[in-house]
Coordinates of C-alpha atoms and ligand atoms in Angstrom, one line a residue:
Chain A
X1023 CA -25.7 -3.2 20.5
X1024 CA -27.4 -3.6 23.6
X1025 CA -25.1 -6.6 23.8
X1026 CA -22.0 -5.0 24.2
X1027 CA -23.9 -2.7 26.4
X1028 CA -24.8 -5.3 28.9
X1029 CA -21.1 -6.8 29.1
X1030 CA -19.8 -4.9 32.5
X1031 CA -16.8 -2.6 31.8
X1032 CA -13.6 -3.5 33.5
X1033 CA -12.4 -0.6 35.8
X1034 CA -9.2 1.0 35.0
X1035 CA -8.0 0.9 38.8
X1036 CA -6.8 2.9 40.1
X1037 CA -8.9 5.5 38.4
X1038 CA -6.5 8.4 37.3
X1039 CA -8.9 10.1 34.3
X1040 CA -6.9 11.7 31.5
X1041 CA -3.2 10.9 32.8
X1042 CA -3.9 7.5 32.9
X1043 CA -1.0 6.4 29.9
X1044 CA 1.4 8.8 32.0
X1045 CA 0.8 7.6 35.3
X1046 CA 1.0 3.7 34.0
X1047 CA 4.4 4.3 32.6
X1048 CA 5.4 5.9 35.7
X1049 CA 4.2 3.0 37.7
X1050 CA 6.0 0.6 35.3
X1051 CA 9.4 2.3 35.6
X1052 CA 8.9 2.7 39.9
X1053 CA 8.0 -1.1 39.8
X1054 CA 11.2 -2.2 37.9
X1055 CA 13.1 0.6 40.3
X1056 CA 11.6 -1.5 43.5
X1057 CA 12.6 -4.7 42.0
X1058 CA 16.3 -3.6 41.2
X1059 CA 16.4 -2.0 44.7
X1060 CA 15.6 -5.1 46.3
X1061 CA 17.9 -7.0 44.1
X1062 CA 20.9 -5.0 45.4
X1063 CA 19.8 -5.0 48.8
X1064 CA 19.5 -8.9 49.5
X1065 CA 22.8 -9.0 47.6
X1066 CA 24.5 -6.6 49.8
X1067 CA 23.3 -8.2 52.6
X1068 CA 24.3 -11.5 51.4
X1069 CA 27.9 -12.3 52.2
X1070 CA 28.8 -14.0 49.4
X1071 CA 27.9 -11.7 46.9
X1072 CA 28.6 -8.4 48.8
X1073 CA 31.3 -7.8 46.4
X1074 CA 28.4 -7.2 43.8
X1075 CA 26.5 -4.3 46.2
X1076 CA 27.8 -1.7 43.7
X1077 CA 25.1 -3.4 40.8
X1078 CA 22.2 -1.7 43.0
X1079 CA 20.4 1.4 41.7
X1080 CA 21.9 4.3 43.6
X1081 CA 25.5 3.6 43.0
X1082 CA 24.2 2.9 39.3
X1083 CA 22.7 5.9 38.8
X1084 CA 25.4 8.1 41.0
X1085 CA 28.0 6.5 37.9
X1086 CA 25.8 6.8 35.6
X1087 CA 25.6 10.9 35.9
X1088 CA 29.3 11.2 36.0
X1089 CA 29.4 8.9 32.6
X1090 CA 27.1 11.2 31.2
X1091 CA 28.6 14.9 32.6
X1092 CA 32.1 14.0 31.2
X1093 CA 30.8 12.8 27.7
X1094 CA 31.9 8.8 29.0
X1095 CA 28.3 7.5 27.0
X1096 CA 28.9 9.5 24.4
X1097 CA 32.3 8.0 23.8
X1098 CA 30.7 4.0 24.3
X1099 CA 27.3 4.8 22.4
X1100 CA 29.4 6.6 19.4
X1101 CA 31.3 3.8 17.6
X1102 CA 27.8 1.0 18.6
X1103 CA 25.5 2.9 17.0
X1104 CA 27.7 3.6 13.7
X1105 CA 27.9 -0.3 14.1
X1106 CA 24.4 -0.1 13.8
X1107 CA 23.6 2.1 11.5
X1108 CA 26.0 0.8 9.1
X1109 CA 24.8 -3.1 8.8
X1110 CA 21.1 -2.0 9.2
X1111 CA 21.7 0.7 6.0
X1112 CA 23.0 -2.4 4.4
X1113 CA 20.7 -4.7 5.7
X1114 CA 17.9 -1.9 4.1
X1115 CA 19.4 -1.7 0.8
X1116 CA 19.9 -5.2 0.2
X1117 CA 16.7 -6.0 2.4
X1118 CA 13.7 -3.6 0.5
X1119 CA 14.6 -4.5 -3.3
X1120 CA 14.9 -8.4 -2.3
X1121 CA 11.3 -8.1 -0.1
X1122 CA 9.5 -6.0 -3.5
X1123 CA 11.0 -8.8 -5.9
X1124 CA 10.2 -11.7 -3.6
X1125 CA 6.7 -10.1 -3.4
X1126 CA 6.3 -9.6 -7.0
X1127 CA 7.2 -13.0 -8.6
X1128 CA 5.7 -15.8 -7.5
X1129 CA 8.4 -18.5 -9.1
X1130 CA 11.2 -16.5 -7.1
X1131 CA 9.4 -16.6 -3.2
X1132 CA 9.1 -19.9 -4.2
X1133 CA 12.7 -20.6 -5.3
X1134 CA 14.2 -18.7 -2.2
X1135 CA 11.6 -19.8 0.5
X1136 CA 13.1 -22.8 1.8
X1137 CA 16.8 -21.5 1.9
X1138 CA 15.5 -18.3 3.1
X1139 CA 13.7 -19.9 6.1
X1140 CA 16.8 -21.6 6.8
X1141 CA 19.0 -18.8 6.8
X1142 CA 16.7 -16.7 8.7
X1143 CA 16.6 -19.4 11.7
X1144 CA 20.6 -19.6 12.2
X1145 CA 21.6 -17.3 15.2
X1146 CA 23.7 -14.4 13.5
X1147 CA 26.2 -14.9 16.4
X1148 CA 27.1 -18.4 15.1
X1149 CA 28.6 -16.6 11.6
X1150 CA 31.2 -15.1 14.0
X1151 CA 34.0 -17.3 13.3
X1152 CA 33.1 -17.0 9.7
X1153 CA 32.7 -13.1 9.7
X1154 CA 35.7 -12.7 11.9
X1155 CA 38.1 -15.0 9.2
X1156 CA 36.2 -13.2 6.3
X1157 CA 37.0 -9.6 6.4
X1158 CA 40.1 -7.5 7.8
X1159 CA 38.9 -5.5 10.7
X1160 CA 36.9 -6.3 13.3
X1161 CA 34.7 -3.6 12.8
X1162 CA 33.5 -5.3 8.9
X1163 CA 33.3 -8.5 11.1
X1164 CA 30.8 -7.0 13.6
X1165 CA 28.7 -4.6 10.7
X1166 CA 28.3 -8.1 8.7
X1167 CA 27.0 -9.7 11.9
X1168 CA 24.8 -7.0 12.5
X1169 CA 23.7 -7.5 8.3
X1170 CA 23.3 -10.9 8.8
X1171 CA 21.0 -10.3 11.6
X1172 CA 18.8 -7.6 10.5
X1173 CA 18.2 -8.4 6.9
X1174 CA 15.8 -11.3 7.4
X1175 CA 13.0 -9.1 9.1
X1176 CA 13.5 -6.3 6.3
X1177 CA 13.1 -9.3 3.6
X1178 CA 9.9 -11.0 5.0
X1179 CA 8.1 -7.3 6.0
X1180 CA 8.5 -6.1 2.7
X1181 CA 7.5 -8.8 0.7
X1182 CA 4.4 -9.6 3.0
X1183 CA 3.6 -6.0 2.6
X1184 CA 3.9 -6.2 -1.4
X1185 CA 2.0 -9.2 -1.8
X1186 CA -1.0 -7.2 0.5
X1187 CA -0.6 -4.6 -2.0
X1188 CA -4.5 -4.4 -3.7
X1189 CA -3.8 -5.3 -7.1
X1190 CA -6.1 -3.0 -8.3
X1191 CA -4.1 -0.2 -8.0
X1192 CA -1.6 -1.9 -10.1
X1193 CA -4.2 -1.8 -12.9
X1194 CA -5.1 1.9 -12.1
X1195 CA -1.8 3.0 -12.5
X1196 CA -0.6 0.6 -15.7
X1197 CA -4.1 2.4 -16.9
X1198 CA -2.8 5.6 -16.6
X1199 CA 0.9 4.9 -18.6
X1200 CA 2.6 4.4 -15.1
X1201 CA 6.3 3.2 -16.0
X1202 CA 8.0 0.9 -14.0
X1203 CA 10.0 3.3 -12.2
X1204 CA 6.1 5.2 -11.6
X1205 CA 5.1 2.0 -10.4
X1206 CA 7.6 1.8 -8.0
X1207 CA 8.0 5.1 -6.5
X1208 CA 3.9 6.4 -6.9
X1209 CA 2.3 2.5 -5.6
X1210 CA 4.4 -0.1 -4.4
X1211 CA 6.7 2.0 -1.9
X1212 CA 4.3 4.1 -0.3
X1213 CA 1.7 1.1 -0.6
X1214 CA 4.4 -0.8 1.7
X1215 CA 5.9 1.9 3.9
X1216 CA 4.7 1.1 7.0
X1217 CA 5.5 -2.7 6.5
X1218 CA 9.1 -2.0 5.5
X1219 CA 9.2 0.3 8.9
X1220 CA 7.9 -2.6 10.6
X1221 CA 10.7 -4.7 9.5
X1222 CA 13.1 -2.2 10.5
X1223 CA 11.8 -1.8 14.2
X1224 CA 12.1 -5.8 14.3
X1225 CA 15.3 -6.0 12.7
X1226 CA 16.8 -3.0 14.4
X1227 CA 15.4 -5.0 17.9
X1228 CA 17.4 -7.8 16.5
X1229 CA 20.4 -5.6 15.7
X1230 CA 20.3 -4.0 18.7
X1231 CA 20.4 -7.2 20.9
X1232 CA 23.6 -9.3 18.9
X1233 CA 25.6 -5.3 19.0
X1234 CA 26.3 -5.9 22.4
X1235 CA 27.9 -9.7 22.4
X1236 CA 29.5 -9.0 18.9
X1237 CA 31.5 -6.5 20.4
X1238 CA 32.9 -8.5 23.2
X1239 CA 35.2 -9.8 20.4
X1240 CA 38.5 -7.6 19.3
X1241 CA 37.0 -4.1 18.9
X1242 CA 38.4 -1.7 22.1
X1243 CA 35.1 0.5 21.6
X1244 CA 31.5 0.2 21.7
X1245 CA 28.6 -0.7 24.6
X1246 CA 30.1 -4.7 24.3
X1247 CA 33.0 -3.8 25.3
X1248 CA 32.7 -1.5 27.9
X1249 CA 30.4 -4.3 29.6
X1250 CA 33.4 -6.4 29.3
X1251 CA 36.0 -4.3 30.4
X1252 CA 33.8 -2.8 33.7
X1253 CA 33.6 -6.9 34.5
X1254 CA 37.2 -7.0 33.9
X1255 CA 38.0 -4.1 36.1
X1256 CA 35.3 -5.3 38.8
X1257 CA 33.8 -1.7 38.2
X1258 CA 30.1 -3.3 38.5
X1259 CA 28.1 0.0 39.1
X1260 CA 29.8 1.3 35.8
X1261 CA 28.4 -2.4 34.6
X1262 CA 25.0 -1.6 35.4
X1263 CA 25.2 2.1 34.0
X1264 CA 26.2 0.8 31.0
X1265 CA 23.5 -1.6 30.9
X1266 CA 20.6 0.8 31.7
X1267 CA 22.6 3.2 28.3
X1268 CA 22.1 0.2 26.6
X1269 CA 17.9 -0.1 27.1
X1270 CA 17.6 3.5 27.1
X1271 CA 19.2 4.1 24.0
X1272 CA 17.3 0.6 22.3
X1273 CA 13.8 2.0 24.0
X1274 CA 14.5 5.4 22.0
X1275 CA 15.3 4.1 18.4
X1276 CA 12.4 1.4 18.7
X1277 CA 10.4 4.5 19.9
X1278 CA 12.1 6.7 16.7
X1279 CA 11.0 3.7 14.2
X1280 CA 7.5 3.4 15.8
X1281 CA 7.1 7.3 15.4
X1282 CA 7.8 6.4 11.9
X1283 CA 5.3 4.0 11.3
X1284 CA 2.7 6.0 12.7
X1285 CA 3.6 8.7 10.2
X1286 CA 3.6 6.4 7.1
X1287 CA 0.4 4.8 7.7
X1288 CA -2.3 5.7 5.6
X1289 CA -5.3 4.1 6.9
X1290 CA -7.7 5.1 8.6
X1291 CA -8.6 3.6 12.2
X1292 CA -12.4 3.8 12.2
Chain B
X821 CA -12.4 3.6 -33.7
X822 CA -12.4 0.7 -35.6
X823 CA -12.5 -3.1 -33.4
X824 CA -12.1 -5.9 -36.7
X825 CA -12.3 -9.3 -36.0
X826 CA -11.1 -9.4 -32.4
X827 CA -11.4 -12.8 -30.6
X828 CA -9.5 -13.6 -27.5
X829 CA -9.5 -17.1 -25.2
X830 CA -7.8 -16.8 -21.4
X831 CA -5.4 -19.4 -21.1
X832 CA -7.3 -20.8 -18.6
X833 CA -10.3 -21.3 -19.9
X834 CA -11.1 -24.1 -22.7
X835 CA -13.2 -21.8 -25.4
X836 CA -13.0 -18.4 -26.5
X837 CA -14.4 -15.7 -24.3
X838 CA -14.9 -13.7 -27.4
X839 CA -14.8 -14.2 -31.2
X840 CA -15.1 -12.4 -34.4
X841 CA -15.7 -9.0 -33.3
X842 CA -16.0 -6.0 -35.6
X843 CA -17.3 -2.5 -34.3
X844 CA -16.9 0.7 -35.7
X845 CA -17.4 3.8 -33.2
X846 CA -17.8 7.4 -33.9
X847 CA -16.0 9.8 -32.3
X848 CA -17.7 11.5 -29.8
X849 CA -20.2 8.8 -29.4
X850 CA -21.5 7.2 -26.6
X851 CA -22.1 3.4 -27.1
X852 CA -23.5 0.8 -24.2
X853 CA -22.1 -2.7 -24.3
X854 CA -24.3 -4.7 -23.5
X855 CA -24.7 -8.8 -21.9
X856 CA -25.2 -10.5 -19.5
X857 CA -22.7 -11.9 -16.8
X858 CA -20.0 -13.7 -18.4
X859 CA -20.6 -12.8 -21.5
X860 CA -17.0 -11.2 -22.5
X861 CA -17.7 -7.2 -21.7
X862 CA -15.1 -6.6 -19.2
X863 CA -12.5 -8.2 -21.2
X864 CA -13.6 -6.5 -24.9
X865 CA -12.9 -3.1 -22.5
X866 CA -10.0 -4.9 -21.6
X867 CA -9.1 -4.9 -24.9
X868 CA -10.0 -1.7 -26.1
X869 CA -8.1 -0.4 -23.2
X870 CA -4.9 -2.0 -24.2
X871 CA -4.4 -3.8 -21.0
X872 CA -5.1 -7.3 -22.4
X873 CA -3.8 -8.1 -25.6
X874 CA -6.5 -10.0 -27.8
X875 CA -5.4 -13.5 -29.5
X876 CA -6.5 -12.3 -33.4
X877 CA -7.5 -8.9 -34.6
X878 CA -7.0 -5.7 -33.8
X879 CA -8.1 -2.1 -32.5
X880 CA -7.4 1.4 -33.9
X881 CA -8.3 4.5 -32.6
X882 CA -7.9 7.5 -34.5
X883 CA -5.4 5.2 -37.0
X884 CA -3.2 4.3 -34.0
X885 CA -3.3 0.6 -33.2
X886 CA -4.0 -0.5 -29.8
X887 CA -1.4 -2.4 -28.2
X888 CA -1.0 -1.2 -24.6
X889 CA -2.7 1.6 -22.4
X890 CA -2.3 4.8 -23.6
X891 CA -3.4 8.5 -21.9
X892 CA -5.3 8.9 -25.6
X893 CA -8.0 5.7 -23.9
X894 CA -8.0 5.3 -20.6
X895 CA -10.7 2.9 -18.7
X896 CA -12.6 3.3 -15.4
X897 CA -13.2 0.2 -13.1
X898 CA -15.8 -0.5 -10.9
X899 CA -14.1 0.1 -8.1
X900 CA -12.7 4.1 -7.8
X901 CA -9.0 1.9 -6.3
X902 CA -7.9 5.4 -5.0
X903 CA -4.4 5.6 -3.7
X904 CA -5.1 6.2 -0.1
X905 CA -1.9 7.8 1.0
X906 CA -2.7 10.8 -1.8
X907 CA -5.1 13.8 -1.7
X908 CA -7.7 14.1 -4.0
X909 CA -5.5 16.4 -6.8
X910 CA -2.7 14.2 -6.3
X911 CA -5.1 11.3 -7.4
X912 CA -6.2 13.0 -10.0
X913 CA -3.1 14.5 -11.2
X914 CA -2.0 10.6 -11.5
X915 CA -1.8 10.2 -15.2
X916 CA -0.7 13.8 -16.0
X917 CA 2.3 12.4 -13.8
X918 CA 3.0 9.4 -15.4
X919 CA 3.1 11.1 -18.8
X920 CA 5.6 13.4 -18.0
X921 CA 3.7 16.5 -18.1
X922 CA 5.1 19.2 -15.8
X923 CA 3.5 22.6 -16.2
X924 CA -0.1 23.4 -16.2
X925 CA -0.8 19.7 -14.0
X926 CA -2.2 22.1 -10.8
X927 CA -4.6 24.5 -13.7
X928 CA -5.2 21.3 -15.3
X929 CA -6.9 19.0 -12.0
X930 CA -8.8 22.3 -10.9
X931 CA -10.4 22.0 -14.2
X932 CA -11.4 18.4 -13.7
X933 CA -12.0 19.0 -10.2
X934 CA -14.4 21.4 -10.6
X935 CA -15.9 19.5 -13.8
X936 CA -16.9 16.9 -11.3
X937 CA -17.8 19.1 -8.8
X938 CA -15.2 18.2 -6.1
X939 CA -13.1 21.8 -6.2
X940 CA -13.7 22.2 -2.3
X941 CA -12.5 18.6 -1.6
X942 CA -8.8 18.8 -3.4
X943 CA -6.9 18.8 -0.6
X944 CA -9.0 15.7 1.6
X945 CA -7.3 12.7 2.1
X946 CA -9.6 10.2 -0.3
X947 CA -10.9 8.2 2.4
X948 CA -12.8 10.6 3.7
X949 CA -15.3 11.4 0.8
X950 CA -18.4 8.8 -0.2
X951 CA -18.5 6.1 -2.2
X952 CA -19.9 8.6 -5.1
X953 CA -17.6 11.2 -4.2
X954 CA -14.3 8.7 -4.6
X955 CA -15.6 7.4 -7.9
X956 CA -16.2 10.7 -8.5
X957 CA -12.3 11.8 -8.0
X958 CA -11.7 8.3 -10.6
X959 CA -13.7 10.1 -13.3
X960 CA -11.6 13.1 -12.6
X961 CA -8.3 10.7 -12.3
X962 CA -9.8 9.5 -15.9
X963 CA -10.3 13.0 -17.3
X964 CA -7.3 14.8 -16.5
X965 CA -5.1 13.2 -19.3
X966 CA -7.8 14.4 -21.9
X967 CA -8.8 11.0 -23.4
X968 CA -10.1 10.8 -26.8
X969 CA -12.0 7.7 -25.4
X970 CA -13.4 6.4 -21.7
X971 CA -14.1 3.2 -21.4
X972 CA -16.3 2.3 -18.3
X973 CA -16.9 -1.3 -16.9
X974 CA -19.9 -0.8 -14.8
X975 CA -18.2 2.4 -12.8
X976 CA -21.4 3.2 -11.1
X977 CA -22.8 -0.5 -9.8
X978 CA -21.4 0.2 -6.7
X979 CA -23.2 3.6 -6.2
X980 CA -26.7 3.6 -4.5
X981 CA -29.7 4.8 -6.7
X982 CA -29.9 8.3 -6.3
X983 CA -25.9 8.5 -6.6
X984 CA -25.8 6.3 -9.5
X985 CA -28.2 8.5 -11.7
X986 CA -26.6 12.0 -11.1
X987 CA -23.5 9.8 -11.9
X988 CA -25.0 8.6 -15.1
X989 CA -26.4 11.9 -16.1
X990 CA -23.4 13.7 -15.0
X991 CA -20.6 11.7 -17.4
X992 CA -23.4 11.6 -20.3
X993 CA -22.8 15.5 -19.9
X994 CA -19.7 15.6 -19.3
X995 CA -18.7 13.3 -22.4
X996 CA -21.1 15.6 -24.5
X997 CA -19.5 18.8 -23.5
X998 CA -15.9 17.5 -24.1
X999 CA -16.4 15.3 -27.3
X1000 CA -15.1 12.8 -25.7
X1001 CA -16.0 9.2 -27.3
X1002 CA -17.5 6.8 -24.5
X1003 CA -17.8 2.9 -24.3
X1004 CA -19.9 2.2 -21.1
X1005 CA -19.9 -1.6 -20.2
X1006 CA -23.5 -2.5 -18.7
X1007 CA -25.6 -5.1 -17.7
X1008 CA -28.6 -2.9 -16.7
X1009 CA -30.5 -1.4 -20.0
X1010 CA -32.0 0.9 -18.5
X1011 CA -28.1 2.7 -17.7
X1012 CA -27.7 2.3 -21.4
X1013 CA -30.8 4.2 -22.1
X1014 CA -30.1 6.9 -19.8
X1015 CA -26.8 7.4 -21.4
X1016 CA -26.0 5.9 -24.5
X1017 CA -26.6 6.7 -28.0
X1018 CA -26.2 3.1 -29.1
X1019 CA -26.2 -0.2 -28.0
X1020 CA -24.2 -3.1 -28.8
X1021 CA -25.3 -6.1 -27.8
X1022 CA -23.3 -8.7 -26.8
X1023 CA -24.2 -12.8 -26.1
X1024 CA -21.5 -15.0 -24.1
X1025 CA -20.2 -17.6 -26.9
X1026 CA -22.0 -15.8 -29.8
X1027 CA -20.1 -12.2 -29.9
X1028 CA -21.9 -9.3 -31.1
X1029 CA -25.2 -10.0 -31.8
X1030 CA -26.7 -6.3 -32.4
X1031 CA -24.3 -3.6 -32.9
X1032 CA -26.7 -0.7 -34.8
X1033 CA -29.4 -0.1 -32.3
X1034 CA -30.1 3.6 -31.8
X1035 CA -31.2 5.4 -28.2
X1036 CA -33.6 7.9 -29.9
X1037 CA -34.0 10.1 -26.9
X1038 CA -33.5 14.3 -26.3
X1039 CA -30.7 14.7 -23.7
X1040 CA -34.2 16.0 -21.5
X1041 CA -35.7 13.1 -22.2
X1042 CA -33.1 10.9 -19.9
X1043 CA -34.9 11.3 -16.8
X1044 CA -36.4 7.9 -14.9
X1045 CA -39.5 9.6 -15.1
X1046 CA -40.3 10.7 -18.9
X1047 CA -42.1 8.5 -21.1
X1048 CA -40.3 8.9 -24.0
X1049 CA -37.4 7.6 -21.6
X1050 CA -40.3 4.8 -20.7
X1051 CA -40.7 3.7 -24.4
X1052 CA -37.8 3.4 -25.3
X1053 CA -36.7 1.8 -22.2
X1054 CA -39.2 -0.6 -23.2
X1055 CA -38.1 -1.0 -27.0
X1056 CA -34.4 -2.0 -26.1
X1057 CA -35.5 -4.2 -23.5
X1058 CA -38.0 -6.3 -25.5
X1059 CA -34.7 -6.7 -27.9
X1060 CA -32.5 -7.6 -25.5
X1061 CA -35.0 -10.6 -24.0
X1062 CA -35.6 -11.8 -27.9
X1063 CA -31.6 -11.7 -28.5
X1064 CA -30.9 -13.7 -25.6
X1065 CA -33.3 -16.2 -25.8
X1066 CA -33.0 -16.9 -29.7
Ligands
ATP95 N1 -8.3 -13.8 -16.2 C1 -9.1 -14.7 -16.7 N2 -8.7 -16.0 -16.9 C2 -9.6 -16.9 -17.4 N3 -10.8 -16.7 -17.7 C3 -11.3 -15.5 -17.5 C4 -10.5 -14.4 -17.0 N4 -11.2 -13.3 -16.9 C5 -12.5 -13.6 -17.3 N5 -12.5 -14.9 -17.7 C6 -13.7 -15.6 -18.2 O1 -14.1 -15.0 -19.4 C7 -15.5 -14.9 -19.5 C8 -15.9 -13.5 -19.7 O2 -15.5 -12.7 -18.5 P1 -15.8 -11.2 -18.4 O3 -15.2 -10.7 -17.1 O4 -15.3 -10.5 -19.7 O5 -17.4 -11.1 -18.4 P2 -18.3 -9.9 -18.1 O6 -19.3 -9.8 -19.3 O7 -17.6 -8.7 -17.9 O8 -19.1 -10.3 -16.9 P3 -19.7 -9.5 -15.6 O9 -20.9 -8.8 -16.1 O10 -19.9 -10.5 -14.6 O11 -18.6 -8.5 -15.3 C9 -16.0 -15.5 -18.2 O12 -16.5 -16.8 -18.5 C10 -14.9 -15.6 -17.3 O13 -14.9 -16.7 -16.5
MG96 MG1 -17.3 -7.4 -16.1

């Protein structure tokens, strides 16, 4: 005790008492601001690259408001985040039952280990010629790529998770005439909820990140391809609004699926 | 219930753990097992709880043979394992749940709650009660089904002194009051004394090697402090030192 009570306390400096998360953020964000500014001010000055001055942060944000006002993000975020939402409910479905099984039996982590490890390590992108030959639309091309991506976290979350799970309570409940389906639903699922959410935040962060260069192939909608078609039509601060939509709207579902997490954890920090 | 010539070896281990076991048990009696370490009490429970299948023999209760875990025996571990993510009534409306049973679960844990004295905690998340208080909420868990027979594997060693007596006196009474037939796995003779109105003695390698020794006690004799308790406390130990040794 008196120990940790010689060891000197670092300072939080500047000393801002109870707003102290608040005012930390807010630093963060100005710091990035002052970076960007910079950025776009050495590059307007710069001759060579004064064709790029529109990438600073006021034009940005100036196009950025009028995307927003007339709906513009709503019409680029729409059709990425069904993308999305479509290979990650996939990627969940096949994902969570593969993770409890894996976890459960011992012979099949063992079986699916190696080819698992493998599979896990190939960049999703490079099943694009594969995807795109495979199925009929681009969109089933870019929601398998998306699959292929976010399944692996999903798998390897869960199963961690189930192996964790206190086997114990396994007993208690098998005790008490739990079926299979009890044992599922009343242990194993909540025992594992937070790890499955954990696996979804990584894999969505995964998702998230291949979204925007999947869509650079084929598809005319979507937060790829309006990055591609601003560079295409030398529109660079609608570029760099659609850049900052693209971390704003990845910040807030990580943000969503932490929220989650926080709500399906059961234990108890003391 | 009615144990005949149960013997069981783990596949891992060379001998038998147990061997040639026959026990006939009253209903509404409470009977200490009784051994040392190793010597085959937590898997006879085991057995008895249906949760391990024995090699030979076999165990009825009530007629019905014993093949898997049944809300007619249920057994209490050593450790209360709560579910953590539940309350205290849904823990202990567990295996009302599990059996199906819809109406009458809520009336049903307010009963046990209050039987184990825990009506003010229902609505606590488990991890906030005592060690006593969760295995408490496990008796409750165990209680709710309305067993014909508890079987305990040392459900109290975990408890501090004071904790583990009100415990012991507590399910002695509670047993008594519901007719409920006990089996209370033990190293420690004087638990059996306090609670028990036999014990069976068990010997690692040898099985059962006393199986018809009466607690002759009052239920106000079972107090550390009496000397009847004393005496007889005395008695079953002096046979348990003789049994082992010999
Ligand atoms: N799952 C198992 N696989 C193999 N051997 C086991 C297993 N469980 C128990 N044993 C062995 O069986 C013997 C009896 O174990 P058991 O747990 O029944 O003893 P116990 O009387 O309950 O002991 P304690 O008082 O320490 O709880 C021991 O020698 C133990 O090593
Ligand atoms: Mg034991």
């Amino acid at each position: 005790m008196s120990l940790i009570a010689d060891i000197p306390k670092t300072r939080n400096f500047p000393n801002m008492g109870k707003y102290r998360g608040l005012m930390n953020a807010f630093i963060g964000m100005g710091g990035l601001l002052v970076i960007w500014w910079l950025g776009g001010r050495a590059v307007a000055n710069d001759p060579d690259m004064f064709a790029f001055a529109d990438f600073a942060p006021a034009p940005t944000m100036a196009r950025l408001w009028v995307m927003v006002t007339t709906g513009e993000v709503l019409d680029m975020a729409g059709p990425s985040l069904y993308r999305v939402g479509y290979g990650m409910l996939i990627a969940v479905v096949i994902g969570v039952p593969l993770g409890i099984l894996i976890g459960r039996i011992a012979q099949l982590r063992e079986i699916t280990n190696i080819p698992f490890q493998f599979l896990r390590m190939i960049s999703p992108l490079s099943w694009m010629p594969i995807a795109v030959m495979g199925f009929d639309t681009w969109d089933g091309a870019i929601v398998f790529l998306i699959t292929v991506a976010a399944i692996w976290p999903i798998v390897f979350a869960t199963a961690a998770g189930v192996r964790r799970i206190d086997p114990a309570w396994i007993k208690v409940a098998r005790n008490l005439g739990a079926s299979p389906l009890h044992m599922l639903t009343t242990v194993i699922l909540p025992a594992v909820a937070t790890d499955i959410f954990t696996g979804i935040r990584l894999a969505l962060g995964v998702a998230w990140v291949v979204l925007v260069p999947a869509e650079y192939l084929g598809v005319t909608s979507g937060l790829g391809y309006a990055i591609n078609d601003a560079r295409d039509t030398l529109e660079y601060d609608r570029l760099s609004a659609t850049v900052v939509v693209i971390g704003v709207i990845g910040f807030a579902l990580d943000t969503l699926c932490q929220k989650a997490i926080g709500r399906l954890n059961w234990t108890r920090s003391t | 219930m009615i144990v005949s010539g149960v013997a069981h070896s783990y596949v891992a281990s060379d001998g038998p753990v147990l061997s040639g076991i026959d026990l006939t048990i009253r209903p509404g009696e409470v009977v200490a097992l009784i051994g040392r370490s190793g010597s085959g009490k937590s898997t006879l429970l085991h057995i008895l709880a249906g949760l391990i299948q024995p090699s030979e023999g076999a165990v009825r209760i009530g007629g019905t043979r014993v093949t898997k875990p049944s809300p007619r025996w249920i057994m209490m571990f050593q450790a209360p394992s709560l579910f953590p993510w539940m309350t205290v009534s849904q823990n202990a409306a567990l295996g009302l749940r599990y059996s199906g049973q819809s109406t009458g679960v809520e009336d049903r844990v307010a009963d046990v709650l209050s039987l184990v004295a825990l009506t003010e905690f229902a609505d606590r998340n488990v991890q906030d009660l005592s060690g006593g208080q969760q295995q408490r909420v496990a008796l409750a868990r165990s209680l709710a089904p309305s067993p014909e027979v508890l079987l305990l594997d040392e459900p109290f060693s975990a408890l501090d002194m004071f904790t583990r007596q009100a415990m012991q006196q507590d399910v002695r009474a509670i047993a008594k009051r519901l007719g409920l037939t006990l089996i209370l796995v033990t190293h420690d003779v004087s638990e059996a004394v306090l609670m028990a109105d036999r014990a069976v003695f068990l010997k690692s390698g040898a099985g059962i090697i006393a199986d018809d020794t009466t607690v002759d006690l009052a239920d106000a004799e079972r107090e550390l402090s009496s000397t009847a308790f004393k005496t007889e406390l005395g008695r079953l130990n002096a046979i348990y030192t003789t049994m082992q040794s010999s």
